[in-house]
Amino acid sequence: MAAVKALNPNADTMGANAALFMNINAAKGLFDVMKTNLGPKGTIKMLVGGAGDIKLTKDGNVLLKEMQIQNPTAVMIARTAVAQDDITGDGTTSTVLLIGELMKQAERYLTEGTHPRVIVEGYDTAKKAILTFMDSLKIPVSADDRDMLECVARTSLRTKLQEALADQLTGIVTDAILSIRSSEEPIDLHMVEIMHMKHKLENDTKLIKGLVLDHGGRHPDMPRRLENCYILSCNISLEFEKSEINSGFFYSSAQDREKLVTAEREVTNARVQQVIDLKRKVCDTPDKTMVVINQKGIDPISLDLLAREGILALRRAKRRNMERLMKSCGGFAINSEKELTPDCLGKADLVYQHKLGEENYTFVEGVQNSHSCTILIKGPNDHSIAQIKEAVRDGLRAVKNTLDDGCVMAGAGAFEIAAAHHLRTKVKGTVEGRVKLGIEAFAEALLGIPKILAENSGYDALDSIIGVQEEHEKGNIVGLDVESGEPFDPKMAGVFDNVNVKRQIIESAPLIATQFLLVDEVMRAGVNMRKR
């Protein structure tokens, strides 16, 4: 400390004990904020913004992103947990809680004079042992096992939403992933469009095996509903275009100007006429129709020409929607009118428009291939829609992770209790000296997760944990039933967790905790200190 002061007299410093216990208190503070959110029985936080906007959530990722955290240690923990969500899509709250528990357990030994390095060595040994032990708890999952995929989705969704709504969304999320899954390519979650409409109730949320576009036809005479449709996806400008360089047109009379305008119009009209000719060629019977979805603009005159032919035309579609459209309906997007052939057309059984207030939505349903789909979220207000949207994203990631891993793991705290039992009975005897203290502290920290599950469900944490531990001593892998507070078999109840989520938690939480334990001095001595 004296050395830092000699270099910079204005520097703020914090000594070894003060720095260590500042880190521990910050981790415990964030732990206390987040622990009531864990599990299906966890409570909800209300976040109120500066403008008075309200957000109700129990999603740890949203909480950590929206909360204004000042403490540098807590900010670092929050970033680690948010990175966990970015990588795996779940486990944010569990990461914060495990870091908090590891710091709390370390504090018990540090106050008795144990050196932090001893605890850190124990944590590193325990982490390696658990990552190896994890392989023995894996439960293989077939990609065709729909029931198992639904169990994984239900487990994830019930921790974010009320039970009845979570159960309804389970089938929607599972069907969405199965519809975009391909044996040749990895699963691309961007092919699942999540749309929302402030309309009706949350229970009206549904899966559309097709596409929902958030705009409609821009001409009043265009058809509102078409069946047996050909879909033309294009990136052609059907409007006047400005030149890319500064240029001017000079004319000597009004007649010359009219000729110039007519010539410009004829270029655009010729493109529109080619689209109309293609429509007449493929729609050889009255029951066939055509829809044009363009990435560029369509001017009013072109819209009028298309409307007269009974063509529904949508302009300025998003590039991502064009990708989804091709995956759903077939065909391919054209970039020049010279590519206009019947081969470029996709097909859909039904295209219709839905008007909600000032907003227009276009539904494309009954598609040839369902390699892209839309989850249409409905709700009466913004905060309920936001809550469902966050939960659906996590549910989609949970099912995707299961298919990528090819296996799952028993949930309801079964893994944590089994890992703690393994550390105490197998790993602790393989080391000598004070390193055992770190392994014991890690085992106790793991038990913190099921204890919090019991507390949030309204049961006595110690009674519940002792009952589950007794079953583990008999060789049974059981978890904690949040409905009764008694031990139960998660496999029979269909409660499963993702392997890569648990692996990431065990990788990242001890790493951050050990770094904090080895901090012996906190210095605020940047260049800006000279300005004081």
Short mmCIF file of C-alpha atoms in Angstrom, two decimals:
data_model
loop_
_atom_site.label_atom_id
_atom_site.label_comp_id
_atom_site.label_asym_id
_atom_site.label_seq_id
_atom_site.Cartn_x
_atom_site.Cartn_y
_atom_site.Cartn_z
CA MET A 1 0.00 0.00 0.00
CA ALA A 2 2.85 2.36 0.90
CA ALA A 3 4.48 1.63 -2.48
CA VAL A 4 1.34 2.70 -4.34
CA LYS A 5 1.09 5.87 -2.26
CA ALA A 6 4.71 6.67 -3.10
CA LEU A 7 3.94 6.38 -6.81
CA ASN A 8 0.66 8.29 -6.61
CA PRO A 9 -0.30 10.11 -3.39
CA ASN A 10 -3.88 10.61 -4.69
CA ALA A 11 -4.50 6.89 -5.26
CA ASP A 12 -7.31 5.17 -3.35
CA THR A 13 -6.18 1.82 -1.99
CA MET A 14 -7.74 -0.97 0.00
CA GLY A 15 -5.61 -3.42 2.00
CA ALA A 16 -5.59 -7.22 1.83
CA ASN A 17 -8.35 -8.06 4.32
CA ALA A 18 -10.53 -5.13 3.33
CA ALA A 19 -10.23 -5.99 -0.38
CA LEU A 20 -11.02 -9.66 0.21
CA PHE A 21 -14.07 -9.00 2.35
CA MET A 22 -15.30 -6.29 -0.02
CA ASN A 23 -15.35 -8.94 -2.79
CA ILE A 24 -17.07 -11.46 -0.51
CA ASN A 25 -19.73 -8.95 0.58
CA ALA A 26 -20.40 -7.90 -3.01
CA ALA A 27 -20.88 -11.54 -4.07
CA LYS A 28 -23.16 -12.15 -1.07
CA GLY A 29 -25.17 -9.01 -1.86
CA LEU A 30 -25.86 -10.10 -5.45
CA PHE A 31 -26.56 -13.62 -4.16
CA ASP A 32 -29.23 -12.28 -1.77
CA VAL A 33 -30.90 -10.32 -4.58
CA MET A 34 -31.05 -13.27 -7.00
CA LYS A 35 -31.70 -16.28 -4.74
CA THR A 36 -35.48 -15.77 -4.43
CA ASN A 37 -35.84 -16.08 -8.23
CA LEU A 38 -34.47 -19.63 -8.50
CA GLY A 39 -36.68 -22.48 -9.61
CA PRO A 40 -40.34 -22.85 -10.62
CA LYS A 41 -41.51 -21.52 -7.23
CA GLY A 42 -39.22 -18.47 -7.33
CA THR A 43 -40.65 -14.98 -6.92
CA ILE A 44 -40.81 -12.21 -9.51
CA LYS A 45 -38.92 -8.92 -9.54
CA MET A 46 -40.53 -5.68 -10.72
CA LEU A 47 -38.13 -3.37 -12.56
CA VAL A 48 -39.25 0.25 -12.95
CA GLY A 49 -37.38 2.34 -15.53
CA GLY A 50 -36.59 6.04 -15.37
CA ALA A 51 -39.59 6.83 -17.60
CA GLY A 52 -41.91 4.77 -15.38
CA ASP A 53 -42.01 1.73 -17.65
CA ILE A 54 -42.52 -1.54 -15.77
CA LYS A 55 -40.96 -4.94 -16.40
CA LEU A 56 -41.96 -8.05 -14.42
CA THR A 57 -39.45 -10.87 -14.67
CA LYS A 58 -37.72 -13.69 -12.85
CA ASP A 59 -35.22 -14.27 -15.66
CA GLY A 60 -31.75 -13.76 -14.19
CA ASN A 61 -30.33 -12.56 -17.51
CA VAL A 62 -32.88 -9.74 -17.80
CA LEU A 63 -32.40 -8.74 -14.15
CA LEU A 64 -28.63 -8.50 -14.43
CA LYS A 65 -28.83 -6.51 -17.67
CA GLU A 66 -31.51 -4.10 -16.43
CA MET A 67 -30.26 -3.51 -12.86
CA GLN A 68 -27.87 -0.62 -12.33
CA ILE A 69 -24.98 -2.28 -10.47
CA GLN A 70 -22.25 0.03 -9.13
CA ASN A 71 -19.93 -2.31 -7.21
CA PRO A 72 -17.04 -3.46 -9.49
CA THR A 73 -17.04 -7.01 -8.06
CA ALA A 74 -20.79 -7.37 -8.55
CA VAL A 75 -20.45 -5.99 -12.11
CA MET A 76 -17.86 -8.67 -12.90
CA ILE A 77 -20.11 -11.43 -11.54
CA ALA A 78 -23.05 -10.06 -13.55
CA ARG A 79 -20.97 -10.06 -16.75
CA THR A 80 -19.93 -13.66 -16.16
CA ALA A 81 -23.56 -14.70 -15.67
CA VAL A 82 -24.73 -12.80 -18.77
CA ALA A 83 -21.94 -14.47 -20.79
CA GLN A 84 -23.30 -17.81 -19.50
CA ASP A 85 -26.69 -16.93 -20.99
CA ASP A 86 -25.15 -15.84 -24.30
CA ILE A 87 -23.29 -19.15 -24.63
CA THR A 88 -25.92 -21.63 -23.41
CA GLY A 89 -29.19 -19.67 -23.07
CA ASP A 90 -29.77 -20.59 -19.41
CA GLY A 91 -28.11 -20.91 -16.00
CA THR A 92 -27.67 -17.19 -15.29
CA THR A 93 -29.18 -17.24 -11.80
CA SER A 94 -27.42 -20.52 -10.91
CA THR A 95 -24.04 -19.02 -11.87
CA VAL A 96 -24.54 -16.01 -9.58
CA LEU A 97 -25.75 -18.23 -6.73
CA LEU A 98 -22.85 -20.69 -7.02
CA ILE A 99 -20.29 -17.85 -7.02
CA GLY A 100 -22.02 -16.37 -3.96
CA GLU A 101 -22.05 -19.72 -2.16
CA LEU A 102 -18.38 -20.37 -2.96
CA MET A 103 -17.45 -16.98 -1.52
CA LYS A 104 -19.62 -17.54 1.59
CA GLN A 105 -18.09 -20.93 2.28
CA ALA A 106 -14.57 -19.55 1.75
CA GLU A 107 -15.31 -16.78 4.25
CA ARG A 108 -15.86 -19.36 7.03
CA TYR A 109 -12.30 -20.65 6.67
CA LEU A 110 -10.69 -17.28 5.95
CA THR A 111 -11.95 -15.84 9.24
CA GLU A 112 -10.18 -18.71 10.99
CA GLY A 113 -6.86 -17.73 9.40
CA THR A 114 -6.75 -20.12 6.42
CA HIS A 115 -4.79 -18.69 3.48
CA PRO A 116 -6.89 -18.02 0.33
CA ARG A 117 -4.45 -20.03 -1.79
CA VAL A 118 -5.33 -23.21 0.14
CA ILE A 119 -9.04 -22.70 -0.58
CA VAL A 120 -8.31 -21.96 -4.25
CA GLU A 121 -6.32 -25.20 -4.66
CA GLY A 122 -9.23 -27.13 -3.14
CA TYR A 123 -11.69 -25.44 -5.51
CA ASP A 124 -9.54 -26.29 -8.55
CA THR A 125 -9.27 -29.95 -7.50
CA ALA A 126 -13.02 -30.16 -6.86
CA LYS A 127 -13.86 -28.54 -10.21
CA LYS A 128 -11.76 -31.03 -12.19
CA ALA A 129 -13.28 -33.95 -10.27
CA ILE A 130 -16.87 -32.76 -10.91
CA LEU A 131 -16.31 -32.22 -14.64
CA THR A 132 -15.10 -35.83 -14.88
CA PHE A 133 -17.92 -37.12 -12.64
CA MET A 134 -20.50 -35.33 -14.81
CA ASP A 135 -20.08 -37.85 -17.63
CA SER A 136 -21.44 -40.65 -15.41
CA LEU A 137 -24.73 -38.74 -14.91
CA LYS A 138 -25.52 -38.15 -18.59
CA ILE A 139 -28.79 -39.57 -19.92
CA PRO A 140 -28.67 -40.21 -23.73
CA VAL A 141 -31.45 -38.60 -25.80
CA SER A 142 -32.52 -39.54 -29.31
CA ALA A 143 -33.35 -36.70 -31.72
CA ASP A 144 -36.70 -38.44 -32.39
CA ASP A 145 -37.63 -38.67 -28.69
CA ARG A 146 -40.25 -35.90 -28.64
CA ASP A 147 -41.35 -36.66 -25.05
CA MET A 148 -37.86 -36.09 -23.69
CA LEU A 149 -37.48 -32.83 -25.64
CA GLU A 150 -40.80 -31.63 -24.23
CA CYS A 151 -39.62 -32.46 -20.70
CA VAL A 152 -36.48 -30.33 -21.20
CA ALA A 153 -38.53 -27.42 -22.61
CA ARG A 154 -41.08 -27.69 -19.78
CA THR A 155 -38.34 -27.67 -17.12
CA SER A 156 -36.86 -24.49 -18.60
CA LEU A 157 -40.18 -22.68 -19.16
CA ARG A 158 -41.61 -23.43 -15.71
CA THR A 159 -38.73 -21.53 -14.09
CA LYS A 160 -39.76 -18.39 -16.04
CA LEU A 161 -43.56 -18.53 -16.31
CA GLN A 162 -46.62 -19.76 -14.45
CA GLU A 163 -47.19 -23.50 -14.79
CA ALA A 164 -50.28 -23.54 -17.05
CA LEU A 165 -48.78 -21.11 -19.59
CA ALA A 166 -45.40 -22.91 -19.51
CA ASP A 167 -47.10 -26.24 -20.27
CA GLN A 168 -48.92 -24.69 -23.24
CA LEU A 169 -45.72 -23.17 -24.65
CA THR A 170 -43.84 -26.47 -24.23
CA GLY A 171 -45.42 -28.05 -27.33
CA ILE A 172 -45.00 -24.82 -29.33
CA VAL A 173 -41.28 -24.55 -28.55
CA THR A 174 -40.61 -28.25 -29.24
CA ASP A 175 -42.50 -28.20 -32.55
CA ALA A 176 -40.65 -25.04 -33.62
CA ILE A 177 -37.22 -26.67 -33.14
CA LEU A 178 -38.25 -29.97 -34.73
CA SER A 179 -39.65 -28.16 -37.77
CA ILE A 180 -36.40 -26.27 -38.51
CA ARG A 181 -34.09 -29.21 -37.67
CA SER A 182 -32.12 -30.63 -40.58
CA SER A 183 -29.80 -33.63 -40.58
CA GLU A 184 -27.25 -31.88 -42.82
CA GLU A 185 -26.99 -28.45 -41.14
CA PRO A 186 -26.73 -27.21 -37.54
CA ILE A 187 -29.93 -25.75 -36.05
CA ASP A 188 -30.27 -22.03 -36.86
CA LEU A 189 -32.55 -20.38 -34.30
CA HIS A 190 -32.87 -17.33 -36.57
CA MET A 191 -35.21 -19.46 -38.67
CA VAL A 192 -37.72 -19.25 -35.81
CA GLU A 193 -39.27 -15.80 -36.02
CA ILE A 194 -40.69 -14.54 -32.70
CA MET A 195 -43.49 -12.05 -33.45
CA HIS A 196 -45.81 -10.38 -30.96
CA MET A 197 -49.27 -8.81 -31.16
CA LYS A 198 -50.82 -6.83 -28.31
CA HIS A 199 -54.06 -8.69 -28.73
CA LYS A 200 -56.21 -11.16 -26.74
CA LEU A 201 -54.58 -13.22 -23.92
CA GLU A 202 -51.28 -15.03 -23.30
CA ASN A 203 -53.04 -18.38 -23.86
CA ASP A 204 -53.68 -17.41 -27.50
CA THR A 205 -49.95 -17.64 -28.30
CA LYS A 206 -49.52 -20.12 -31.16
CA LEU A 207 -47.03 -21.65 -33.59
CA ILE A 208 -47.46 -20.88 -37.27
CA LYS A 209 -45.66 -23.28 -39.60
CA GLY A 210 -45.00 -20.54 -42.09
CA LEU A 211 -44.26 -16.84 -41.83
CA VAL A 212 -45.82 -13.76 -40.27
CA LEU A 213 -44.70 -10.45 -41.78
CA ASP A 214 -45.23 -7.25 -39.82
CA HIS A 215 -46.57 -5.29 -42.82
CA GLY A 216 -49.25 -5.73 -45.46
CA GLY A 217 -50.25 -4.66 -48.97
CA ARG A 218 -49.99 -0.91 -49.60
CA HIS A 219 -52.93 -0.63 -52.02
CA PRO A 220 -56.61 -0.60 -50.97
CA ASP A 221 -57.71 -2.74 -53.94
CA MET A 222 -55.27 -5.57 -53.32
CA PRO A 223 -56.81 -8.88 -52.21
CA ARG A 224 -56.87 -9.53 -48.45
CA ARG A 225 -56.96 -13.32 -48.68
CA LEU A 226 -55.48 -15.62 -51.31
CA GLU A 227 -55.44 -19.39 -51.59
CA ASN A 228 -53.23 -21.73 -53.63
CA CYS A 229 -50.55 -19.03 -53.99
CA TYR A 230 -47.33 -18.76 -55.92
CA ILE A 231 -44.79 -16.72 -53.92
CA LEU A 232 -42.32 -14.49 -55.80
CA SER A 233 -39.39 -13.37 -53.60
CA CYS A 234 -37.46 -10.60 -55.31
CA ASN A 235 -34.95 -7.84 -54.77
CA ILE A 236 -35.92 -5.65 -57.73
CA SER A 237 -36.68 -1.93 -57.60
CA LEU A 238 -40.20 -1.27 -58.90
CA GLU A 239 -39.98 2.49 -58.39
CA PHE A 240 -38.03 5.48 -59.68
CA GLU A 241 -34.40 5.28 -58.60
CA LYS A 242 -32.04 8.15 -58.02
CA SER A 243 -28.67 7.85 -59.71
CA GLU A 244 -25.73 6.90 -57.52
CA ILE A 245 -23.67 9.88 -58.73
CA ASN A 246 -24.54 13.57 -58.91
CA SER A 247 -26.09 14.07 -62.33
CA GLY A 248 -28.59 16.35 -64.00
CA PHE A 249 -31.02 16.18 -66.93
CA PHE A 250 -31.42 19.20 -69.17
CA TYR A 251 -34.30 19.83 -71.52
CA SER A 252 -35.31 22.77 -73.68
CA SER A 253 -39.10 22.41 -73.68
CA ALA A 254 -42.01 20.93 -71.76
CA GLN A 255 -42.39 18.25 -74.44
CA ASP A 256 -38.81 17.09 -73.86
CA ARG A 257 -39.51 16.84 -70.12
CA GLU A 258 -42.62 14.75 -70.75
CA LYS A 259 -40.62 12.43 -73.00
CA LEU A 260 -38.00 12.03 -70.25
CA VAL A 261 -40.62 11.22 -67.59
CA THR A 262 -42.38 8.79 -69.95
CA ALA A 263 -39.10 7.00 -70.76
CA GLU A 264 -38.29 6.64 -67.05
CA ARG A 265 -41.78 5.33 -66.32
CA GLU A 266 -41.57 2.82 -69.16
CA VAL A 267 -38.46 1.20 -67.61
CA THR A 268 -40.32 0.55 -64.32
CA ASN A 269 -43.55 -0.43 -66.09
CA ALA A 270 -41.63 -2.97 -68.20
CA ARG A 271 -40.39 -4.69 -65.02
CA VAL A 272 -43.91 -4.76 -63.57
CA GLN A 273 -45.27 -6.12 -66.84
CA GLN A 274 -42.76 -8.99 -66.73
CA VAL A 275 -44.07 -9.92 -63.26
CA ILE A 276 -47.66 -9.74 -64.57
CA ASP A 277 -46.75 -11.90 -67.58
CA LEU A 278 -45.22 -14.52 -65.27
CA LYS A 279 -48.41 -14.50 -63.18
CA ARG A 280 -50.56 -15.05 -66.29
CA LYS A 281 -48.29 -17.88 -67.35
CA VAL A 282 -48.32 -19.88 -64.09
CA CYS A 283 -51.86 -19.01 -62.89
CA ASP A 284 -53.59 -20.77 -65.79
CA THR A 285 -56.75 -21.48 -63.77
CA PRO A 286 -58.87 -19.06 -61.68
CA ASP A 287 -58.10 -20.85 -58.41
CA LYS A 288 -54.35 -20.02 -58.63
CA THR A 289 -53.04 -16.72 -57.27
CA MET A 290 -49.77 -14.84 -56.82
CA VAL A 291 -48.02 -12.90 -54.05
CA VAL A 292 -44.99 -10.64 -54.64
CA ILE A 293 -42.71 -9.97 -51.67
CA ASN A 294 -40.04 -7.43 -52.58
CA GLN A 295 -37.01 -6.38 -50.56
CA LYS A 296 -36.90 -3.02 -52.36
CA GLY A 297 -39.61 -0.42 -52.97
CA ILE A 298 -42.75 -0.51 -55.12
CA ASP A 299 -44.19 2.85 -56.13
CA PRO A 300 -47.97 3.65 -56.19
CA ILE A 301 -48.34 3.29 -59.97
CA SER A 302 -46.69 -0.15 -59.90
CA LEU A 303 -48.87 -1.16 -56.94
CA ASP A 304 -51.95 -0.12 -58.94
CA LEU A 305 -50.90 -2.22 -61.95
CA LEU A 306 -50.32 -5.27 -59.72
CA ALA A 307 -53.61 -4.75 -57.85
CA ARG A 308 -55.55 -4.78 -61.16
CA GLU A 309 -54.11 -8.26 -61.82
CA GLY A 310 -55.19 -9.48 -58.36
CA ILE A 311 -51.58 -9.73 -57.13
CA LEU A 312 -50.85 -9.04 -53.46
CA ALA A 313 -47.57 -7.09 -53.30
CA LEU A 314 -45.52 -6.36 -50.16
CA ARG A 315 -42.56 -4.01 -50.27
CA ARG A 316 -39.45 -3.39 -48.14
CA ALA A 317 -39.42 -6.86 -46.58
CA LYS A 318 -36.59 -7.60 -44.14
CA ARG A 319 -33.63 -9.54 -45.49
CA ARG A 320 -33.98 -12.15 -42.73
CA ASN A 321 -37.64 -12.67 -43.68
CA MET A 322 -36.59 -13.28 -47.29
CA GLU A 323 -34.30 -16.08 -46.06
CA ARG A 324 -37.12 -17.56 -43.99
CA LEU A 325 -39.51 -17.28 -46.94
CA MET A 326 -37.27 -19.38 -49.19
CA LYS A 327 -36.79 -21.99 -46.45
CA SER A 328 -40.55 -22.20 -45.96
CA CYS A 329 -42.08 -21.86 -49.41
CA GLY A 330 -39.27 -23.04 -51.67
CA GLY A 331 -38.07 -21.17 -54.76
CA PHE A 332 -35.29 -18.60 -54.65
CA ALA A 333 -34.98 -14.83 -54.47
CA ILE A 334 -34.24 -13.08 -57.77
CA ASN A 335 -32.11 -9.94 -58.16
CA SER A 336 -32.94 -9.15 -61.77
CA GLU A 337 -36.09 -9.30 -63.89
CA LYS A 338 -34.14 -11.51 -66.32
CA GLU A 339 -34.34 -14.34 -63.75
CA LEU A 340 -38.16 -14.35 -63.77
CA THR A 341 -39.04 -17.98 -64.50
CA PRO A 342 -41.58 -20.39 -62.97
CA ASP A 343 -38.67 -22.17 -61.20
CA CYS A 344 -38.05 -19.18 -58.91
CA LEU A 345 -41.55 -19.32 -57.41
CA GLY A 346 -42.40 -20.81 -54.03
CA LYS A 347 -45.81 -22.09 -52.98
CA ALA A 348 -48.18 -21.60 -50.06
CA ASP A 349 -51.74 -22.80 -49.51
CA LEU A 350 -52.94 -19.61 -47.84
CA VAL A 351 -51.84 -15.97 -47.60
CA TYR A 352 -54.02 -13.50 -45.71
CA GLN A 353 -53.76 -10.13 -44.02
CA HIS A 354 -54.79 -9.24 -40.48
CA LYS A 355 -55.26 -5.64 -39.38
CA LEU A 356 -54.78 -4.78 -35.71
CA GLY A 357 -55.26 -1.10 -34.97
CA GLU A 358 -52.86 0.74 -37.27
CA GLU A 359 -50.67 -2.34 -37.80
CA ASN A 360 -50.96 -4.77 -40.72
CA TYR A 361 -49.76 -8.38 -40.51
CA THR A 362 -49.46 -10.81 -43.41
CA PHE A 363 -49.70 -14.55 -42.66
CA VAL A 364 -48.14 -17.11 -45.03
CA GLU A 365 -49.43 -20.56 -44.08
CA GLY A 366 -49.63 -24.07 -45.52
CA VAL A 367 -46.06 -23.97 -46.85
CA GLN A 368 -44.25 -26.76 -48.72
CA ASN A 369 -41.28 -27.07 -46.34
CA SER A 370 -41.49 -26.10 -42.71
CA HIS A 371 -37.78 -25.30 -42.33
CA SER A 372 -38.78 -21.91 -40.97
CA CYS A 373 -41.65 -21.04 -38.65
CA THR A 374 -43.08 -18.23 -36.54
CA ILE A 375 -44.06 -18.18 -32.88
CA LEU A 376 -46.80 -15.56 -32.60
CA ILE A 377 -46.92 -14.26 -29.02
CA LYS A 378 -50.13 -12.59 -27.90
CA GLY A 379 -50.86 -10.74 -24.69
CA PRO A 380 -52.89 -7.86 -23.28
CA ASN A 381 -49.93 -5.66 -22.30
CA ASP A 382 -46.25 -5.04 -23.01
CA HIS A 383 -44.75 -6.56 -19.85
CA SER A 384 -46.56 -9.90 -20.22
CA ILE A 385 -45.48 -10.12 -23.88
CA ALA A 386 -41.86 -9.33 -22.91
CA GLN A 387 -41.95 -11.99 -20.17
CA ILE A 388 -43.24 -14.66 -22.58
CA LYS A 389 -40.74 -13.65 -25.28
CA GLU A 390 -37.78 -14.06 -22.89
CA ALA A 391 -39.07 -17.44 -21.69
CA VAL A 392 -39.65 -18.70 -25.25
CA ARG A 393 -36.09 -17.78 -26.24
CA ASP A 394 -34.74 -19.77 -23.28
CA GLY A 395 -37.01 -22.71 -24.10
CA LEU A 396 -35.82 -22.78 -27.72
CA ARG A 397 -32.19 -22.77 -26.58
CA ALA A 398 -32.88 -25.59 -24.09
CA VAL A 399 -34.31 -27.87 -26.81
CA LYS A 400 -31.52 -26.93 -29.23
CA ASN A 401 -28.87 -27.69 -26.58
CA THR A 402 -30.42 -31.11 -25.96
CA LEU A 403 -30.27 -32.00 -29.67
CA ASP A 404 -26.69 -30.68 -29.95
CA ASP A 405 -25.49 -32.55 -26.83
CA GLY A 406 -27.43 -35.74 -27.51
CA CYS A 407 -27.93 -36.10 -23.75
CA VAL A 408 -29.46 -34.47 -20.66
CA MET A 409 -29.00 -34.58 -16.91
CA ALA A 410 -31.42 -35.12 -14.03
CA GLY A 411 -32.70 -31.79 -12.70
CA ALA A 412 -34.35 -30.59 -9.46
CA GLY A 413 -30.96 -30.28 -7.72
CA ALA A 414 -30.07 -33.96 -8.30
CA PHE A 415 -26.77 -33.14 -10.02
CA GLU A 416 -25.61 -30.73 -7.29
CA ILE A 417 -26.40 -33.19 -4.48
CA ALA A 418 -24.77 -36.10 -6.34
CA ALA A 419 -21.67 -33.99 -7.05
CA ALA A 420 -21.39 -32.90 -3.39
CA HIS A 421 -21.75 -36.53 -2.26
CA HIS A 422 -19.03 -37.56 -4.76
CA LEU A 423 -16.63 -34.87 -3.49
CA ARG A 424 -17.07 -35.89 0.15
CA THR A 425 -16.95 -39.66 -0.30
CA LYS A 426 -14.52 -40.14 -3.20
CA VAL A 427 -12.45 -37.04 -3.94
CA LYS A 428 -11.73 -35.78 -0.41
CA GLY A 429 -9.90 -39.00 0.49
CA THR A 430 -7.54 -38.72 -2.48
CA VAL A 431 -5.86 -35.50 -1.27
CA GLU A 432 -3.87 -34.65 1.81
CA GLY A 433 -3.48 -31.60 3.99
CA ARG A 434 -5.50 -28.44 4.09
CA VAL A 435 -6.63 -28.74 0.44
CA LYS A 436 -9.46 -30.86 1.90
CA LEU A 437 -10.92 -27.65 3.33
CA GLY A 438 -11.42 -26.25 -0.17
CA ILE A 439 -13.08 -29.48 -1.36
CA GLU A 440 -15.39 -29.49 1.66
CA ALA A 441 -16.26 -25.82 1.04
CA PHE A 442 -17.05 -26.59 -2.64
CA ALA A 443 -19.30 -29.51 -1.67
CA GLU A 444 -21.18 -27.33 0.81
CA ALA A 445 -21.54 -24.57 -1.81
CA LEU A 446 -23.10 -27.03 -4.29
CA LEU A 447 -25.72 -27.95 -1.69
CA GLY A 448 -26.70 -24.26 -1.58
CA ILE A 449 -28.66 -24.60 -4.87
CA PRO A 450 -31.11 -27.33 -3.67
CA LYS A 451 -31.39 -25.54 -0.29
CA ILE A 452 -32.57 -22.39 -2.07
CA LEU A 453 -35.03 -24.47 -4.14
CA ALA A 454 -36.50 -25.81 -0.88
CA GLU A 455 -36.67 -22.34 0.72
CA ASN A 456 -38.36 -20.80 -2.34
CA SER A 457 -40.93 -23.60 -2.26
CA GLY A 458 -41.77 -22.85 1.39
CA TYR A 459 -40.05 -25.85 3.02
CA ASP A 460 -37.34 -26.15 5.64
CA ALA A 461 -34.03 -26.28 3.76
CA LEU A 462 -32.18 -28.54 6.23
CA ASP A 463 -34.97 -31.12 6.54
CA SER A 464 -35.35 -31.33 2.76
CA ILE A 465 -31.61 -31.63 2.07
CA ILE A 466 -31.07 -34.30 4.74
CA GLY A 467 -33.86 -36.41 3.23
CA VAL A 468 -32.36 -36.15 -0.28
CA GLN A 469 -28.82 -36.83 0.99
CA GLU A 470 -29.98 -40.02 2.72
CA GLU A 471 -31.34 -41.29 -0.60
CA HIS A 472 -28.02 -40.49 -2.33
CA GLU A 473 -26.16 -42.46 0.34
CA LYS A 474 -28.28 -45.46 -0.66
CA GLY A 475 -27.10 -45.00 -4.28
CA ASN A 476 -30.26 -43.34 -5.66
CA ILE A 477 -29.91 -40.22 -7.86
CA VAL A 478 -32.85 -38.14 -6.63
CA GLY A 479 -33.80 -34.48 -6.59
CA LEU A 480 -36.04 -32.25 -4.51
CA ASP A 481 -39.77 -32.20 -5.29
CA VAL A 482 -40.80 -28.53 -5.06
CA GLU A 483 -44.44 -29.56 -4.63
CA SER A 484 -43.93 -31.70 -1.50
CA GLY A 485 -40.40 -30.92 -0.26
CA GLU A 486 -39.62 -34.66 -0.38
CA PRO A 487 -37.00 -36.58 -2.43
CA PHE A 488 -38.23 -37.80 -5.83
CA ASP A 489 -36.84 -39.29 -9.05
CA PRO A 490 -36.48 -36.44 -11.61
CA LYS A 491 -36.40 -38.96 -14.48
CA MET A 492 -39.89 -40.22 -13.60
CA ALA A 493 -41.21 -36.67 -13.20
CA GLY A 494 -39.59 -35.46 -16.43
CA VAL A 495 -37.35 -32.80 -14.85
CA PHE A 496 -34.14 -32.51 -16.86
CA ASP A 497 -31.34 -29.97 -17.27
CA ASN A 498 -28.97 -29.35 -20.17
CA VAL A 499 -25.51 -30.88 -19.81
CA ASN A 500 -23.68 -27.96 -21.43
CA VAL A 501 -25.45 -25.47 -19.11
CA LYS A 502 -24.25 -27.38 -16.01
CA ARG A 503 -20.79 -27.82 -17.49
CA GLN A 504 -20.51 -24.08 -18.20
CA ILE A 505 -21.64 -23.21 -14.65
CA ILE A 506 -19.04 -25.54 -13.10
CA GLU A 507 -16.37 -24.12 -15.45
CA SER A 508 -17.05 -20.41 -14.91
CA ALA A 509 -18.31 -19.99 -11.31
CA PRO A 510 -15.23 -21.44 -9.48
CA LEU A 511 -12.94 -19.56 -11.89
CA ILE A 512 -14.41 -16.16 -10.96
CA ALA A 513 -14.63 -17.06 -7.24
CA THR A 514 -10.94 -18.09 -7.11
CA GLN A 515 -9.88 -14.88 -8.84
CA PHE A 516 -11.75 -12.81 -6.26
CA LEU A 517 -10.23 -14.81 -3.38
CA LEU A 518 -6.72 -14.08 -4.65
CA VAL A 519 -7.24 -10.29 -4.77
CA ASP A 520 -5.08 -8.79 -2.01
CA GLU A 521 -5.33 -5.10 -2.89
CA VAL A 522 -7.83 -2.86 -4.69
CA MET A 523 -6.35 0.29 -6.25
CA ARG A 524 -8.11 3.19 -7.88
CA ALA A 525 -5.11 4.99 -9.34
CA GLY A 526 -5.84 5.77 -12.99
CA VAL A 527 -4.54 8.74 -14.99
CA ASN A 528 -7.67 10.76 -14.19
CA MET A 529 -6.64 10.81 -10.51
CA ARG A 530 -4.16 13.61 -11.34
CA LYS A 531 -7.02 16.01 -12.02
CA ARG A 532 -7.99 16.14 -8.35
#
